[in-house]
mmCIF file of C-alpha atoms in Angstrom:
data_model
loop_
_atom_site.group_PDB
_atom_site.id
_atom_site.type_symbol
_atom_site.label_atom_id
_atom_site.label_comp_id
_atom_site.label_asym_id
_atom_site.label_seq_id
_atom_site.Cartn_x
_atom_site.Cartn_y
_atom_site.Cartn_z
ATOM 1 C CA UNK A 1 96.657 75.917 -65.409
ATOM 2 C CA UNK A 2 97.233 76.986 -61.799
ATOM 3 C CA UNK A 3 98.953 75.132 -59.382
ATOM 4 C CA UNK A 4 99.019 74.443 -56.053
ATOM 5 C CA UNK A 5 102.589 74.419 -54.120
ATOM 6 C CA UNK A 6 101.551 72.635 -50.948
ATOM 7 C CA UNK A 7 103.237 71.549 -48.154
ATOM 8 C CA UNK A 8 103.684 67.234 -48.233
ATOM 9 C CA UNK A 9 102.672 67.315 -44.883
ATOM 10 C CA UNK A 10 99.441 68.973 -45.539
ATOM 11 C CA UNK A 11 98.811 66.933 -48.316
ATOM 12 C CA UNK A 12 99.145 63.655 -46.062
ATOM 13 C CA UNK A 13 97.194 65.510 -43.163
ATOM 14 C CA UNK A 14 94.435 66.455 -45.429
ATOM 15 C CA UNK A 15 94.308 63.132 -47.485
ATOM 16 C CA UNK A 16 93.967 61.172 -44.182
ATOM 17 C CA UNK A 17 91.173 63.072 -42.705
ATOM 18 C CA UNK A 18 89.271 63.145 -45.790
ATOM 19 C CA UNK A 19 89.296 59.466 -45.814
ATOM 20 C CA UNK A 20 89.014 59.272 -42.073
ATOM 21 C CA UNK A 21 85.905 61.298 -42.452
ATOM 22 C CA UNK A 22 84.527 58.888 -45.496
ATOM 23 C CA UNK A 23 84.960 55.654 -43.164
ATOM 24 C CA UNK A 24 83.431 57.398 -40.317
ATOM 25 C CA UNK A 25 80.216 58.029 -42.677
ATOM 26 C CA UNK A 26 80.453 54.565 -44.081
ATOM 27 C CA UNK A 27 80.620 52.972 -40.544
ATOM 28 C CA UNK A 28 77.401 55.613 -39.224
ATOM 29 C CA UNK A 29 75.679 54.607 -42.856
ATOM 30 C CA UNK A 30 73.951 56.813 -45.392
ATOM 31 C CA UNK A 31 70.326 55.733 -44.110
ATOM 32 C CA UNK A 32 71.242 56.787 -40.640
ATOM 33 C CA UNK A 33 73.259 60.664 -41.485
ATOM 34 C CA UNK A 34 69.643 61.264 -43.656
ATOM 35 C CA UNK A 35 67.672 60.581 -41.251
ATOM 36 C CA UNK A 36 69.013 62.980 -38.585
ATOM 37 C CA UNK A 37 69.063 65.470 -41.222
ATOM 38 C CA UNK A 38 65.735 65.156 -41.363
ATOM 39 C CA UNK A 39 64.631 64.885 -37.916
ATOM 40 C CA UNK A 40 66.650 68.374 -37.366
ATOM 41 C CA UNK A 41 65.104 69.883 -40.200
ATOM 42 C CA UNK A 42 61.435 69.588 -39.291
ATOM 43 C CA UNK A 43 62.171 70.041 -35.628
ATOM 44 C CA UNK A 44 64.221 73.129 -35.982
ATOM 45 C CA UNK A 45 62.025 76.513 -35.946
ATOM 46 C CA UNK A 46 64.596 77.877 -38.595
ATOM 47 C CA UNK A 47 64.815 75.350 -40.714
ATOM 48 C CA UNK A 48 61.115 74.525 -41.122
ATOM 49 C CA UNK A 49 59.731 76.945 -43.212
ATOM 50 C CA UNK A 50 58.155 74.231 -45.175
ATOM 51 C CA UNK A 51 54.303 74.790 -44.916
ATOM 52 C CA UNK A 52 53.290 71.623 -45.301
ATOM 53 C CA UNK A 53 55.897 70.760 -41.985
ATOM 54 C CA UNK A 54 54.108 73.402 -40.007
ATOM 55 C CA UNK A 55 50.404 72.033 -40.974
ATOM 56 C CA UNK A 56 51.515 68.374 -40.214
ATOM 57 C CA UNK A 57 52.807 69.461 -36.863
ATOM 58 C CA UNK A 58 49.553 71.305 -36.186
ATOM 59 C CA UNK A 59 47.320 68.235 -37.374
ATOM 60 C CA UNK A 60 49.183 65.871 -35.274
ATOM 61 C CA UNK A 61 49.127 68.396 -31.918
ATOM 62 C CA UNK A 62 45.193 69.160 -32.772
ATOM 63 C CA UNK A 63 44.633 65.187 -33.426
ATOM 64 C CA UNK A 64 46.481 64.406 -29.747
ATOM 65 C CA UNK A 65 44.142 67.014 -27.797
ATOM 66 C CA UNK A 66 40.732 65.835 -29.730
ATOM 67 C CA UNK A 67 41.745 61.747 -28.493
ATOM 68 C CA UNK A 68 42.753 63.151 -25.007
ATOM 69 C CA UNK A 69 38.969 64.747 -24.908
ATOM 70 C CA UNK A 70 37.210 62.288 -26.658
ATOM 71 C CA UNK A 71 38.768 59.608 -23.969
ATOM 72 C CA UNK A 72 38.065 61.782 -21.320
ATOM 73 C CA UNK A 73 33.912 61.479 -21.628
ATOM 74 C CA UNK A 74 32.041 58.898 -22.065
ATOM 75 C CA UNK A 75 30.191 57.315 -25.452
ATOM 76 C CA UNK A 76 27.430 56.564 -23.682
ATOM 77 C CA UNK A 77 26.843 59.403 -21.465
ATOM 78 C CA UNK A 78 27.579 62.345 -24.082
ATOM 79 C CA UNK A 79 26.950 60.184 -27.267
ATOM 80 C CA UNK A 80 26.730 63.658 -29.567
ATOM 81 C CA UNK A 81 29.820 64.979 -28.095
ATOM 82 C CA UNK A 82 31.528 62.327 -28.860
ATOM 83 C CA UNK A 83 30.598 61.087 -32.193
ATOM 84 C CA UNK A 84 31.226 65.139 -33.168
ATOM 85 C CA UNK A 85 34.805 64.626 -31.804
ATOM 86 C CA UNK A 86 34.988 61.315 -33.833
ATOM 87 C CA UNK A 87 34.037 62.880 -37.016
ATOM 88 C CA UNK A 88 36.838 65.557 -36.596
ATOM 89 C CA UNK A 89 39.164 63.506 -35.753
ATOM 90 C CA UNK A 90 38.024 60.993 -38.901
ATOM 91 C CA UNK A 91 38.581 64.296 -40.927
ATOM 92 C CA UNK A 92 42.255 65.229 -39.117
ATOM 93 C CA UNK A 93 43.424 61.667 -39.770
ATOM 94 C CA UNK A 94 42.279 61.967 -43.513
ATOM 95 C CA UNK A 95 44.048 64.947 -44.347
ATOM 96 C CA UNK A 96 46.960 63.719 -42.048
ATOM 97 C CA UNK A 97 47.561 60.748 -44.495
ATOM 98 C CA UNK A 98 47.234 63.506 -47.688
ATOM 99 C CA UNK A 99 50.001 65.628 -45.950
ATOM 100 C CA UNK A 100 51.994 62.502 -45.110
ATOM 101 C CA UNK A 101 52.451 61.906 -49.090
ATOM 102 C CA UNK A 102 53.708 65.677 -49.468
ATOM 103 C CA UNK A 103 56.276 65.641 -46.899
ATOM 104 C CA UNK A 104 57.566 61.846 -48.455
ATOM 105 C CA UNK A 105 58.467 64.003 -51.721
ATOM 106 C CA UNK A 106 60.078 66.823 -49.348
ATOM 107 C CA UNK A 107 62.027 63.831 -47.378
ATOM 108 C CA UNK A 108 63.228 62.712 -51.008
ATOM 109 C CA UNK A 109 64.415 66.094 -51.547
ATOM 110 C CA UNK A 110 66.224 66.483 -48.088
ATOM 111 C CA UNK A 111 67.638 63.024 -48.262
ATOM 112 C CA UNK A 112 69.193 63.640 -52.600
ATOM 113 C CA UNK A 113 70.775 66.802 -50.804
ATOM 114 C CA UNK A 114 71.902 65.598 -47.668
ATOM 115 C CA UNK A 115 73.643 62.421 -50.000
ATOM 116 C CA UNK A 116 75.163 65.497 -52.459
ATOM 117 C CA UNK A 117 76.788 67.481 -49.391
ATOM 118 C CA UNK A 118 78.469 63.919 -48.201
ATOM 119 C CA UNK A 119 79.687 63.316 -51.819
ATOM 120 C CA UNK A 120 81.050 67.546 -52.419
ATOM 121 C CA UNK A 121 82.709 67.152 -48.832
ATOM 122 C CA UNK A 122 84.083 63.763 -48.822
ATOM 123 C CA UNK A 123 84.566 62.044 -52.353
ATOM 124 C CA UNK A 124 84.878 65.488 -54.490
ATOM 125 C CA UNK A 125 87.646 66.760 -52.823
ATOM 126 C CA UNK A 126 90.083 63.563 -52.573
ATOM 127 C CA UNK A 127 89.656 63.410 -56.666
ATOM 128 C CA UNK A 128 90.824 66.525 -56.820
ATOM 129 C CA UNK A 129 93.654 65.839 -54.660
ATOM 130 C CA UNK A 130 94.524 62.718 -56.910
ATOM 131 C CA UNK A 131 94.279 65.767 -59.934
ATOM 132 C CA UNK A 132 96.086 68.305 -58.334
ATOM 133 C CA UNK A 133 98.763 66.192 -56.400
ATOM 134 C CA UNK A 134 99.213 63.724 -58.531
ATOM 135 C CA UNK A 135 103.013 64.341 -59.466
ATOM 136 C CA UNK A 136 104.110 65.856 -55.733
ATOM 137 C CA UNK A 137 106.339 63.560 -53.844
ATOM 138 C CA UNK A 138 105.047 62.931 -50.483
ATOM 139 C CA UNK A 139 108.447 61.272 -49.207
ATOM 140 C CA UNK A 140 110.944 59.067 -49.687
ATOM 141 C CA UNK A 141 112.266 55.348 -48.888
ATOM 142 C CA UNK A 142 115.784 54.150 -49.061
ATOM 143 C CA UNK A 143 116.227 52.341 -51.581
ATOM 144 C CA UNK A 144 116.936 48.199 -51.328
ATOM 145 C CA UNK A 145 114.981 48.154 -48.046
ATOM 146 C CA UNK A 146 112.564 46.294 -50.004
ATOM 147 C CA UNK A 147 112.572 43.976 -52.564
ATOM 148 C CA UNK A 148 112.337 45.946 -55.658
ATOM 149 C CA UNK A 149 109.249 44.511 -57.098
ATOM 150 C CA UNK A 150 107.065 46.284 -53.833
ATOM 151 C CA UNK A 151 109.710 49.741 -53.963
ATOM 152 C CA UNK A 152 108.521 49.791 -57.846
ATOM 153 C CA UNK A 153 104.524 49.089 -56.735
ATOM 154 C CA UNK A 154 105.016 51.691 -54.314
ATOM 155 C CA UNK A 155 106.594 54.231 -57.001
ATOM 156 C CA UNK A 156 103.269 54.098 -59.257
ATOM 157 C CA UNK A 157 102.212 55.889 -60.991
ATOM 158 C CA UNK A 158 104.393 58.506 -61.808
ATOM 159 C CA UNK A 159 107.580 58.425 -59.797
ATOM 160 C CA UNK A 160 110.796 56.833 -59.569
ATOM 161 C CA UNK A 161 112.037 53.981 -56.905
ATOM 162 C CA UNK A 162 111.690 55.081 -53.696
ATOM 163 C CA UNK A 163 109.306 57.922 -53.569
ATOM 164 C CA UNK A 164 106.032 57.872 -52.498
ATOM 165 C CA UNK A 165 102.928 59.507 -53.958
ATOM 166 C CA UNK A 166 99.288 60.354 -53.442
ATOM 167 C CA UNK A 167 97.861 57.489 -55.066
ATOM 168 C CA UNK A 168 100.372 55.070 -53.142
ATOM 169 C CA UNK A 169 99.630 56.525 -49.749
ATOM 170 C CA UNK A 170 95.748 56.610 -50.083
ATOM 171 C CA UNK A 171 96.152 52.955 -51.062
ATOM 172 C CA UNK A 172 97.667 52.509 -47.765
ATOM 173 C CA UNK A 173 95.487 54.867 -45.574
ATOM 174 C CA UNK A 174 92.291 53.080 -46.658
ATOM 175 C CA UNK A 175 93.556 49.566 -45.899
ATOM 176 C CA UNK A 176 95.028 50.457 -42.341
ATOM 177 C CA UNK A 177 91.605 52.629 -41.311
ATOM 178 C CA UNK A 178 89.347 49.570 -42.627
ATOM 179 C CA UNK A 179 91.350 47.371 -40.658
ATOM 180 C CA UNK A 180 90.814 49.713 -37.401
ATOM 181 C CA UNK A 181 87.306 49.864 -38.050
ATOM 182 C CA UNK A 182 86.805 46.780 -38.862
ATOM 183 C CA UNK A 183 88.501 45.954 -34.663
ATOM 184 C CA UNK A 184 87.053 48.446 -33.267
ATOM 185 C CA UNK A 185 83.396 47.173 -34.640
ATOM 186 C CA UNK A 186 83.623 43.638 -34.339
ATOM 187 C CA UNK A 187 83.090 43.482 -30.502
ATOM 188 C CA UNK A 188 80.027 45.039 -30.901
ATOM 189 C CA UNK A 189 78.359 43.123 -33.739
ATOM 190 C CA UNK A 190 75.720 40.796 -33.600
ATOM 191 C CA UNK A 191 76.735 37.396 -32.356
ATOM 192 C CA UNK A 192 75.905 34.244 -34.513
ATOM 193 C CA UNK A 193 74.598 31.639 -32.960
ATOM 194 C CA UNK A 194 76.844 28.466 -32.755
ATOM 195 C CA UNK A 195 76.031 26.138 -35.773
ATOM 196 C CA UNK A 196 74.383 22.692 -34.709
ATOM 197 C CA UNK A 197 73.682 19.217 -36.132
ATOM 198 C CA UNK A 198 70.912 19.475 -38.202
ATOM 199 C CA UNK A 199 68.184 16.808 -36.563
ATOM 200 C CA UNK A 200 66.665 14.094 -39.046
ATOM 201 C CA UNK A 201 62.863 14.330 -38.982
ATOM 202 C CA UNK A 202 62.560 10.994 -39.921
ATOM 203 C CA UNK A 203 65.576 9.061 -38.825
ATOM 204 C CA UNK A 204 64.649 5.572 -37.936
ATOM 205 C CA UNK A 205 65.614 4.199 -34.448
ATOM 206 C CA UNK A 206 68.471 1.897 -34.327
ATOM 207 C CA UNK A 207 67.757 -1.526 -33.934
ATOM 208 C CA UNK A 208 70.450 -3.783 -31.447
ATOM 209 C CA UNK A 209 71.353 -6.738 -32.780
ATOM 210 C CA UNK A 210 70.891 -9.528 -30.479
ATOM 211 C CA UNK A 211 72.766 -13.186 -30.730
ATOM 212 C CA UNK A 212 70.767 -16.106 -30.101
ATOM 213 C CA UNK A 213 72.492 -18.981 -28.669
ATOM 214 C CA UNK A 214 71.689 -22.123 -30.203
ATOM 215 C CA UNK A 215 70.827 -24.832 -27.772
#
C-alpha cells in the first residue's frame, strides 16, 4: 500500500476547504449549480454541439421573426399572407414541443453529470482523506485542560489523550462553518409573519348582565 507523508498543516488546509467548498454548494443548492450548467452549455458556441440545441435555437429565432411579420400586417387586409404565416408558425410550434422532449433527456444527462463532478470534487476526496489520514496526528492538546471524558472524545478513533485527528477535526469544522452559515443567512431569509389570535367564526356576542332594582 502506498502512503502519503503529508504535511498536518496541509491536511487541515485541505480538509477545511473541501468542506468549505461542500457548504458553499449546499447553501447555492444542487437545483440552482445544474441549472447554470445548463444555461452555459446551450449558450456556449463550444459547448453546444448538440444538434438538437442548434435546431431548437433556430426554431425559436425563425418562430420570433414569423410573429414579428405576421403582427406587422393585417388579417384582414392580407388574409392569405397571413393565414400562410399562421400555418408555419402552427408547424414551428409543433416541432418546437417534439424538440422540447429531446433536449429534457439531454438536460437529464447534463444535470446526472453536473451532480457526479460535485460528488468526485467535494465528497470523494474528503473519504479518502478519512482513508488515507486516518492514523496522522494533526496536533496536540495538553493534557488535563479538559475534563478527560471530552480529551478522550476528542482522541477517537485511533489516538491517545490529547491528540487530535482527522475525524475529530472534521467533526469540528462542519459544526463551526454551519454555524457561520447559518448567521450569515439568517438576515436574509424570508420573514414569518407574526402569529395572531385565531378569530371565532361563530363566537356569540357577549351579553351584559343588567340588575334590576326591585321597587
Amino acid at each position: 500500500m502506498i502512503s502519503l507523508d503529508l504535511n498536518p498543516y496541509t491536511i487541515l488546509i485541505t480538509s477545511f476547504t473541501l468542506l468549505l467548498l461542500q457548504k458553499i454548494i449546499t447553501l447555492i443548492g444542487k437545483s440552482t449549480i445544474q441549472s447554470l450548467v445548463w444555461n452555459v452549455y446551450t449558450s456556449s458556441p463550444l459547448l453546444a454541439q448538440s444538434k438538437s440545441i442548434k435546431q431548437y435555437a433556430a426554431k425559436q429565432h425563425e418562430i420570433r421573426t414569423l410573429t414579428h411579420e405576421q403582427r406587422s400586417i393585417s388579417a384582414q387586409d392580407e388574409y392569405a399572407k397571413w393565414t400562410k404565416l399562421n400555418r408555419k408558425l402552427d408547424k414551428l410550434k409543433l416541432e418546437l414541443q417534439d424538440l422540447n422532449e429531446t433536449l429534457s433527456v439531454e438536460k437529464t444527462k447534463v444535470n446526472s453529470v453536473t451532480n457526479s463532478l460535485i460528488w468526485i470534487s467535494t465528497v470523494l476526496p474528503i473519504w479518502v482523506m478519512r482513508f488515507l489520514f486516518r492514523k496522522t496526528n494533526l496536533f496536540f492538546i495538553r493534557v488535563g485542560i479538559l475534563p478527560y471524558c471530552i480529551e478522550w472524545w476528542l482522541a477517537l478513533p485511533f489516538f491517545k489523550v490529547g491528540t487530535i485527528g482527522l475525524t475529530c477535526w472534521m467533526f469540528a469544522v462542519n459544526c463551526v462553518l454551519s454555524d457561520l452559515i447559518f448567521l450569515v443567512s439568517f438576515p436574509f431569509k424570508v420573514k414569518v409573519a407574526k402569529p395572531e389570535k385565531p378569530i371565532k367564526e361563530h363566537e356569540e356576542p357577549k351579553v351584559e348582565e343588567v340588575e334590576t332594582i326591585e321597587k
